[in-house]
PDB file of C-alpha atoms in Angstrom:
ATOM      1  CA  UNK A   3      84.292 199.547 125.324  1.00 54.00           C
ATOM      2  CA  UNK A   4      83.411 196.309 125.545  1.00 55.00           C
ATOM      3  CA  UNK A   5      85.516 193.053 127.082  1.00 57.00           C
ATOM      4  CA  UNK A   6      86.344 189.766 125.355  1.00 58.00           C
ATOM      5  CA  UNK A   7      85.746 187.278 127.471  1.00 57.00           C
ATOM      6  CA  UNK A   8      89.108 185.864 128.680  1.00 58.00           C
ATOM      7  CA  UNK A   9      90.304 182.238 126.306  1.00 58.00           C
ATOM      8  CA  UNK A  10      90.238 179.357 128.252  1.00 61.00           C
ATOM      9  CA  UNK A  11      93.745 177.037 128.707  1.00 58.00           C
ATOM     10  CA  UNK A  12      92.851 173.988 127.594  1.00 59.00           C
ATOM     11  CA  UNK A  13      93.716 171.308 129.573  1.00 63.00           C
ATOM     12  CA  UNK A  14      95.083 168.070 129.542  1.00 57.00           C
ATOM     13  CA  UNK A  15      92.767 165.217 129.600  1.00 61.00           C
ATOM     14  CA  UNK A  16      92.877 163.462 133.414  1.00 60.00           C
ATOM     15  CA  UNK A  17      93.906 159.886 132.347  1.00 57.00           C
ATOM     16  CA  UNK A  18      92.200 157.425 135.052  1.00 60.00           C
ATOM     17  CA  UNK A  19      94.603 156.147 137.730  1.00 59.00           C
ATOM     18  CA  UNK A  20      96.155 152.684 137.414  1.00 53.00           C
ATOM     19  CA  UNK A  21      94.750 150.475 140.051  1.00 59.00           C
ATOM     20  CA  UNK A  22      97.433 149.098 142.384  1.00 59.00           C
ATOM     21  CA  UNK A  23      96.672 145.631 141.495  1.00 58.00           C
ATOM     22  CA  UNK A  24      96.232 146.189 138.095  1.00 53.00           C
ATOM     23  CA  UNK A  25      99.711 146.997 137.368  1.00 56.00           C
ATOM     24  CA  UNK A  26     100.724 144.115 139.612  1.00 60.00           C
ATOM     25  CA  UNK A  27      98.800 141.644 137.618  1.00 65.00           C
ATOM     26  CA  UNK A  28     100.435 143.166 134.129  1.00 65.00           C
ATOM     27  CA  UNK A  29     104.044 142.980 136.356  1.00 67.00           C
ATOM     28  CA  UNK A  30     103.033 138.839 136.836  1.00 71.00           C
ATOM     29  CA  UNK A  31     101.751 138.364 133.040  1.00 73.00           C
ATOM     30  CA  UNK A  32     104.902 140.299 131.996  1.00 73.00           C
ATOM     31  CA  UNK A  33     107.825 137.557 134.218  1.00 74.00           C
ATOM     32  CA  UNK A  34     105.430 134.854 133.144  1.00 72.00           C
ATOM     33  CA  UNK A  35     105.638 135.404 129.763  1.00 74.00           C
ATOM     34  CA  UNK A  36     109.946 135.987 129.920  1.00 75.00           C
ATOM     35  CA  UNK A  37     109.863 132.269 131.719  1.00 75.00           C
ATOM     36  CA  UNK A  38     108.010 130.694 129.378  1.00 74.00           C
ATOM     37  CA  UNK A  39     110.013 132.542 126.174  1.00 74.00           C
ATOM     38  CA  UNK A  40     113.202 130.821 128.116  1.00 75.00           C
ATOM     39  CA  UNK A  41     112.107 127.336 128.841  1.00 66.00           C
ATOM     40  CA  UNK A  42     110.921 127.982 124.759  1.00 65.00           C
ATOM     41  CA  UNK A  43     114.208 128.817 123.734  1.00 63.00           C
ATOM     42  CA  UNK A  44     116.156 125.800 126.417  1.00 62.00           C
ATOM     43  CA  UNK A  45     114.009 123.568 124.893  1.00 56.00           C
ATOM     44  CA  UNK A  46     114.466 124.405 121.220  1.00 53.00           C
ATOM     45  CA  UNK A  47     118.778 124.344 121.676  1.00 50.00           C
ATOM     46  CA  UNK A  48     118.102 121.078 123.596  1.00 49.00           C
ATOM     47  CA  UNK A  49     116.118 119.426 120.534  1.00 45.00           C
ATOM     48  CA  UNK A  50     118.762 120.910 118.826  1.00 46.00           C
ATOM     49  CA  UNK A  51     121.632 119.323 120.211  1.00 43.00           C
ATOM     50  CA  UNK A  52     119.978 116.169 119.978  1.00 43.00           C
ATOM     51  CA  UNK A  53     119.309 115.702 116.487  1.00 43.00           C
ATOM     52  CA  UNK A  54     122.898 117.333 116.119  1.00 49.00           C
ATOM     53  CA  UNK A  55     124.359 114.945 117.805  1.00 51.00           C
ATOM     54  CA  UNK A  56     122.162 111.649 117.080  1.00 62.00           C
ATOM     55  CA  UNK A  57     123.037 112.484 112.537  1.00 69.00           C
ATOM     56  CA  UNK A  58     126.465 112.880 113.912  1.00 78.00           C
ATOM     57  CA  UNK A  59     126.345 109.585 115.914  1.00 81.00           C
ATOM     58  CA  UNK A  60     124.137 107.940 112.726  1.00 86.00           C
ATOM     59  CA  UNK A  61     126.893 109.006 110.085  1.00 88.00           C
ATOM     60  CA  UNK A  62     129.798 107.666 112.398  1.00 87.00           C
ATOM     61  CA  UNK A  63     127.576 104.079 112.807  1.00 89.00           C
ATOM     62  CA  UNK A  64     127.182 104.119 108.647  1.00 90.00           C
ATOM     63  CA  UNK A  65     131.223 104.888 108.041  1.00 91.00           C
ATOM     64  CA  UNK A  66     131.796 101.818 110.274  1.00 92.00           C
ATOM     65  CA  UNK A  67     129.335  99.664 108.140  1.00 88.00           C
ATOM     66  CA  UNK A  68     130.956 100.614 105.309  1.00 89.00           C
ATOM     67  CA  UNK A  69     134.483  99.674 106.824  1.00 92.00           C
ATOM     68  CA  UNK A  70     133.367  96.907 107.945  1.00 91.00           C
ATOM     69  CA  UNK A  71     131.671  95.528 104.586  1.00 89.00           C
ATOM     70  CA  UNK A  72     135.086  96.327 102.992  1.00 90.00           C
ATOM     71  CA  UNK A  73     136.712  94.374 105.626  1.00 92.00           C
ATOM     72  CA  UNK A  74     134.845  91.193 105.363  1.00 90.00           C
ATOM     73  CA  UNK A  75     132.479  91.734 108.259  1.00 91.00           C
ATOM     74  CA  UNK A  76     129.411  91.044 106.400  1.00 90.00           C
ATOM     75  CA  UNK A  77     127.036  90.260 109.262  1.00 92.00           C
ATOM     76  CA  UNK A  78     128.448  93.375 111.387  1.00 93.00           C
ATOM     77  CA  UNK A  79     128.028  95.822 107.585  1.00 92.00           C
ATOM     78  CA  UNK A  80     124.410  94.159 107.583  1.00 93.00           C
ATOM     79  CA  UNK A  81     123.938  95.269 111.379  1.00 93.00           C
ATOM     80  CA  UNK A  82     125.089  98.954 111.098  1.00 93.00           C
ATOM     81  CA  UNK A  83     123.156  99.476 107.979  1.00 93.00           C
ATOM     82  CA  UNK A  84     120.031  98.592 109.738  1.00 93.00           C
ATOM     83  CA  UNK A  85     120.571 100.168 112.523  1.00 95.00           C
ATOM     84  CA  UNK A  86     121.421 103.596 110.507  1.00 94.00           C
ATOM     85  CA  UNK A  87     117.827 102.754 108.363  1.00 94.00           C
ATOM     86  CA  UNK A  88     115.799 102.125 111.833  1.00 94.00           C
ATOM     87  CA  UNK A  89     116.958 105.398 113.091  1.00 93.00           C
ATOM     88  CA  UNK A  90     116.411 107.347 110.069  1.00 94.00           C
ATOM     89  CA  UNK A  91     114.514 105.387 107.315  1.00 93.00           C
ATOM     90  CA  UNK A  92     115.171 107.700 104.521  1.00 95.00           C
ATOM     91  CA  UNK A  93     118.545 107.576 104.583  1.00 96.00           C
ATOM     92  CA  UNK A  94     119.319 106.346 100.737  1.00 96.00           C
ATOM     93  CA  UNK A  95     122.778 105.606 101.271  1.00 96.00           C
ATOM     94  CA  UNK A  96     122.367 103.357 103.701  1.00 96.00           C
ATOM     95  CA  UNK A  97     119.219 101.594 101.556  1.00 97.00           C
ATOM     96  CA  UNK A  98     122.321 101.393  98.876  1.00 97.00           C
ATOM     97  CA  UNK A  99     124.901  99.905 100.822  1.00 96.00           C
ATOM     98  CA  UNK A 100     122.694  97.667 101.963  1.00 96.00           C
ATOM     99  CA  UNK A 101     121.735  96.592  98.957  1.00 97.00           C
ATOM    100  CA  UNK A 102     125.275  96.186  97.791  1.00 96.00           C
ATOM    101  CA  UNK A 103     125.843  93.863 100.696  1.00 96.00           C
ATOM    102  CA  UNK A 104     122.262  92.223  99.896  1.00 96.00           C
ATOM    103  CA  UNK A 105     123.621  91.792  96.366  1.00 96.00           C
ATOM    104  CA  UNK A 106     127.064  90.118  96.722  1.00 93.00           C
ATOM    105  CA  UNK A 107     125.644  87.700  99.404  1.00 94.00           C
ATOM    106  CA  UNK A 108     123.322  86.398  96.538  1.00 95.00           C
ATOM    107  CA  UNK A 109     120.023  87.926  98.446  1.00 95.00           C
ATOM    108  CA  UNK A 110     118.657  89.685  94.834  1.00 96.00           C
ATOM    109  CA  UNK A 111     115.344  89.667  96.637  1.00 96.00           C
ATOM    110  CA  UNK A 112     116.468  91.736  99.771  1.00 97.00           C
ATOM    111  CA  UNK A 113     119.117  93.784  97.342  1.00 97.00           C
ATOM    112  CA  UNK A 114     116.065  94.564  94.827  1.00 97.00           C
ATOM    113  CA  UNK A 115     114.130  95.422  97.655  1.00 97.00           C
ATOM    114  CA  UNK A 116     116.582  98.328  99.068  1.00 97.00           C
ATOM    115  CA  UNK A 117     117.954  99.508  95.758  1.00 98.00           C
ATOM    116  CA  UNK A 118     113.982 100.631  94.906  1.00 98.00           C
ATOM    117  CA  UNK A 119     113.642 102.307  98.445  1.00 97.00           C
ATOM    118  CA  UNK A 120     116.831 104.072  97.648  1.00 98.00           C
ATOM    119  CA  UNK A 121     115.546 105.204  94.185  1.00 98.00           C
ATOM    120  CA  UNK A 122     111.935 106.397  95.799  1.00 98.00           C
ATOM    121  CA  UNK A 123     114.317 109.151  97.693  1.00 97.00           C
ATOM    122  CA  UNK A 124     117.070 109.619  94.629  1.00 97.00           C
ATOM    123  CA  UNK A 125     115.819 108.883  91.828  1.00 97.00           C
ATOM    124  CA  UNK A 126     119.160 109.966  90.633  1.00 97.00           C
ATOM    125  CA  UNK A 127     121.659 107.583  92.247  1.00 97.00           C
ATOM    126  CA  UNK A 128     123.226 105.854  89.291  1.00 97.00           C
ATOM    127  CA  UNK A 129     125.153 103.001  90.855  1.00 97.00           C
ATOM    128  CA  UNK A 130     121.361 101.861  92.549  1.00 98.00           C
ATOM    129  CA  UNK A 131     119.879 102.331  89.308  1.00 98.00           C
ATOM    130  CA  UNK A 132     123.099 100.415  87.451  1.00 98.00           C
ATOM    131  CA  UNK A 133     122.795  97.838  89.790  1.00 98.00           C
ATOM    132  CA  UNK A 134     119.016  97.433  90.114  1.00 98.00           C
ATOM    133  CA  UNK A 135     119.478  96.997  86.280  1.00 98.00           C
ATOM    134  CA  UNK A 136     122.170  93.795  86.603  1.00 97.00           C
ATOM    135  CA  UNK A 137     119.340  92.280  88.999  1.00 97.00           C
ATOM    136  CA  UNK A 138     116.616  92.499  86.780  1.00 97.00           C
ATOM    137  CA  UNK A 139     118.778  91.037  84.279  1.00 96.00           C
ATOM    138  CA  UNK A 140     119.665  88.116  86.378  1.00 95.00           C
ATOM    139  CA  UNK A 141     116.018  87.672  87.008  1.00 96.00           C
ATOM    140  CA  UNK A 142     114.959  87.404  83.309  1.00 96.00           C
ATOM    141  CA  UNK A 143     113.654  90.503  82.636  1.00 97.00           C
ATOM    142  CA  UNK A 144     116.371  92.360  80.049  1.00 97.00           C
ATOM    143  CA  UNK A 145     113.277  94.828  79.532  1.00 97.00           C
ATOM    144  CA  UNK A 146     112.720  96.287  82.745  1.00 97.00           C
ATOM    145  CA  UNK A 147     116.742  96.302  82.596  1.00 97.00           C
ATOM    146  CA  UNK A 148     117.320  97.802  79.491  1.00 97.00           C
ATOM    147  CA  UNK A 149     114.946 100.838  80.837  1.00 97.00           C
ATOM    148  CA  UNK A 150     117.115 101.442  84.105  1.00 98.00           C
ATOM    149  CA  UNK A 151     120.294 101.226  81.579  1.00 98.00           C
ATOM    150  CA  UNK A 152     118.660 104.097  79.426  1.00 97.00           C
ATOM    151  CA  UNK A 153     118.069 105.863  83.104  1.00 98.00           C
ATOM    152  CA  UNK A 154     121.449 105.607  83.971  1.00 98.00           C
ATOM    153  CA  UNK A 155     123.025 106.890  80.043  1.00 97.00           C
ATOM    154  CA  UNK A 156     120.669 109.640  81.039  1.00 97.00           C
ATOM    155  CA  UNK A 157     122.592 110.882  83.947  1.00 97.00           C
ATOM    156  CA  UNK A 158     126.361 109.508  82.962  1.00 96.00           C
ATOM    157  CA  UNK A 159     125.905 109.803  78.648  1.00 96.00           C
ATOM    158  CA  UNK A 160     129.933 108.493  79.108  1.00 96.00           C
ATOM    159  CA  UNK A 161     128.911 105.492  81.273  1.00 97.00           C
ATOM    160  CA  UNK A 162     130.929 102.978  79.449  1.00 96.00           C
ATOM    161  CA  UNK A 163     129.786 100.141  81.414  1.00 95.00           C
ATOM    162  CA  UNK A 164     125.909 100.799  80.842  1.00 97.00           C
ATOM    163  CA  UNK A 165     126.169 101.035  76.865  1.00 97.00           C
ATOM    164  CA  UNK A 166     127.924  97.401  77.389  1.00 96.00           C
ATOM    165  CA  UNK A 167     125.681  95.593  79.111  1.00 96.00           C
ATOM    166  CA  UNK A 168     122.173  97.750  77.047  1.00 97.00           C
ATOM    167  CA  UNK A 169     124.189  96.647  74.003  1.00 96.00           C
ATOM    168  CA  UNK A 170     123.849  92.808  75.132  1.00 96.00           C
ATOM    169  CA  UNK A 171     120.861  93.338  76.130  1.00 97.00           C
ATOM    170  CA  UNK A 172     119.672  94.882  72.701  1.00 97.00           C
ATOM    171  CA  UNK A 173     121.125  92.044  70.832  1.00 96.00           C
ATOM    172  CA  UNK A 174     119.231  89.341  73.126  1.00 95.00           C
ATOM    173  CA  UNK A 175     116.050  91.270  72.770  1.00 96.00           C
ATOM    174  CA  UNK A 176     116.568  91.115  68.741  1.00 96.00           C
ATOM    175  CA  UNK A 177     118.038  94.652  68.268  1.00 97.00           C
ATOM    176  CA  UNK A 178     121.051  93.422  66.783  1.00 96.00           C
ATOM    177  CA  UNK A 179     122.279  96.614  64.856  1.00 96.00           C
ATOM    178  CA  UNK A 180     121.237  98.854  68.104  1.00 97.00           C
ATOM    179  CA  UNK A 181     123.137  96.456  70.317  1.00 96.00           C
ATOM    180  CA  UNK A 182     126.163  96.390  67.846  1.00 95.00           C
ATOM    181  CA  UNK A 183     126.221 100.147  67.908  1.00 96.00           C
ATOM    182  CA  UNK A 184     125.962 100.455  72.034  1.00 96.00           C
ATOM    183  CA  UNK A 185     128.823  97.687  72.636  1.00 95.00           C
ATOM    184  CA  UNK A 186     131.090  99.899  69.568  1.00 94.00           C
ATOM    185  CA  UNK A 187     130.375 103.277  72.058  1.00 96.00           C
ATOM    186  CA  UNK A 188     131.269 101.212  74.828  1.00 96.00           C
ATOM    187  CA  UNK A 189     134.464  99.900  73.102  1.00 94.00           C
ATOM    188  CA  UNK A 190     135.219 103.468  72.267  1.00 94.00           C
ATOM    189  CA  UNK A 191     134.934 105.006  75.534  1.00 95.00           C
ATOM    190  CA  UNK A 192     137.153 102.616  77.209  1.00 94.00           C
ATOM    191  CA  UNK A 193     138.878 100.085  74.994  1.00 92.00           C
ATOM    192  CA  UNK A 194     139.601  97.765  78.114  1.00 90.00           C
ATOM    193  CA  UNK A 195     136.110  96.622  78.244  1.00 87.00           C
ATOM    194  CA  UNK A 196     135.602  92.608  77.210  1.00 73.00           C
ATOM    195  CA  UNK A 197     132.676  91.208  75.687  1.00 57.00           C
ATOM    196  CA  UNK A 198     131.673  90.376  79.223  1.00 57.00           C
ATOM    197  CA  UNK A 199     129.142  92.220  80.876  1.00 54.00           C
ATOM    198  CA  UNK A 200     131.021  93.715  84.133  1.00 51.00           C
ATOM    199  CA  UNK A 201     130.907  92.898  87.833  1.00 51.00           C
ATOM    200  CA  UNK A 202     128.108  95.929  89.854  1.00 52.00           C
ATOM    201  CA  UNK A 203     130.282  98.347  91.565  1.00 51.00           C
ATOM    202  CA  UNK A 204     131.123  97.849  95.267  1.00 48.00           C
ATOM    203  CA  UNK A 205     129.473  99.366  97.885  1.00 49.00           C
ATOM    204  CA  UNK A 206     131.251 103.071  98.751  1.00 45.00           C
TER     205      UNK A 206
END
């Protein structure tokens, strides 16, 4: 009768010993790395906070130029505003109001000047196109106006005020049937309007 040999128990695999100082070194690496990830994060809420507060600051600055335009304080409006665009210099509502200031102090250059830096970030902001439009008017050129009224009717199709003034336009420019036909719609969409062209609308 013959024997079968006797089956081996396998065993398990020796894994090499951790060196003392290894697993001190990977101990360091590992409270290294939490420090940094926490001066990280402290310095992320920090930046934060700051920009938090400094929009909150820079919105509270541009409400007091705005109250203070309203109130006559033209050269304290004119500070705030510039302060607001030095601080953040793509703010378009200050650009506007600043331009509305510009504007009613007789400054068309300065006024023209902010009205286009507020268009280059909303292209959309009727009252900056509307008024940009009255400028160019004043400045002799009813085409470049006439384009920035079709701009605004556009946006606002019940903008009273913009068929008025296009329809004067129109008839200066020799359209006299299309000008007719914009001052009529204007008449019909709000029978107070004159035959005068009306004032811009106030800074807001």
């Amino acid at each position: 009768m013959s024997t079968q040999p006797a089956e081996e128990t396998p065993q398990a695999p020796v894994l090499p010993a951790v060196p003392e100082q290894a697993r001190g070194g990977f101990g360091r690496r590992l409270v290294a790395l939490v420090l940094v990830l926490i001066v990280v994060s402290a310095v992320v809420a920090l930046t934060l906070h700051y920009f938090q507060t400094d929009a909150g600051a820079t919105a509270s600055l541009l409400g007091e130029g705005v109250t203070a335009q309203h109130s006559g304080d033209l050269a304290g409006a004119a500070n705030d505003y510039a302060t607001v665009i030095s601080r953040q210099p793509k703010n378009a509502k200050a650009l506007y109001d600043l331009g509305t200031l510009e504007q009613a102090q007789g400054k068309s250059a300065g006024a023209r000047r902010h009205y286009q830096q507020a268009l280059a970030i909303e292209p959309n902001n009727r009252d900056a196109l509307f008024n940009l439009a009255v400028l160019e008017t004043g400045a002799g050129q009813p085409s470049e106006a006439l384009s920035l009224y079709v701009k605004v009717l556009t946006l606002s199709p019940d903008d009273a005020s913009a068929y008025l003034n296009a329809g004067f336009l129109l008839i200066g420019l020799g359209m006299v049937p299309q000008g007719q036909a914009y001052l009529t719609k204007a008449t019909q969409l709000n029978p107070a309007l004159t035959a005068a062209p009306p004032s811009p609308p106030a800074g807001s």
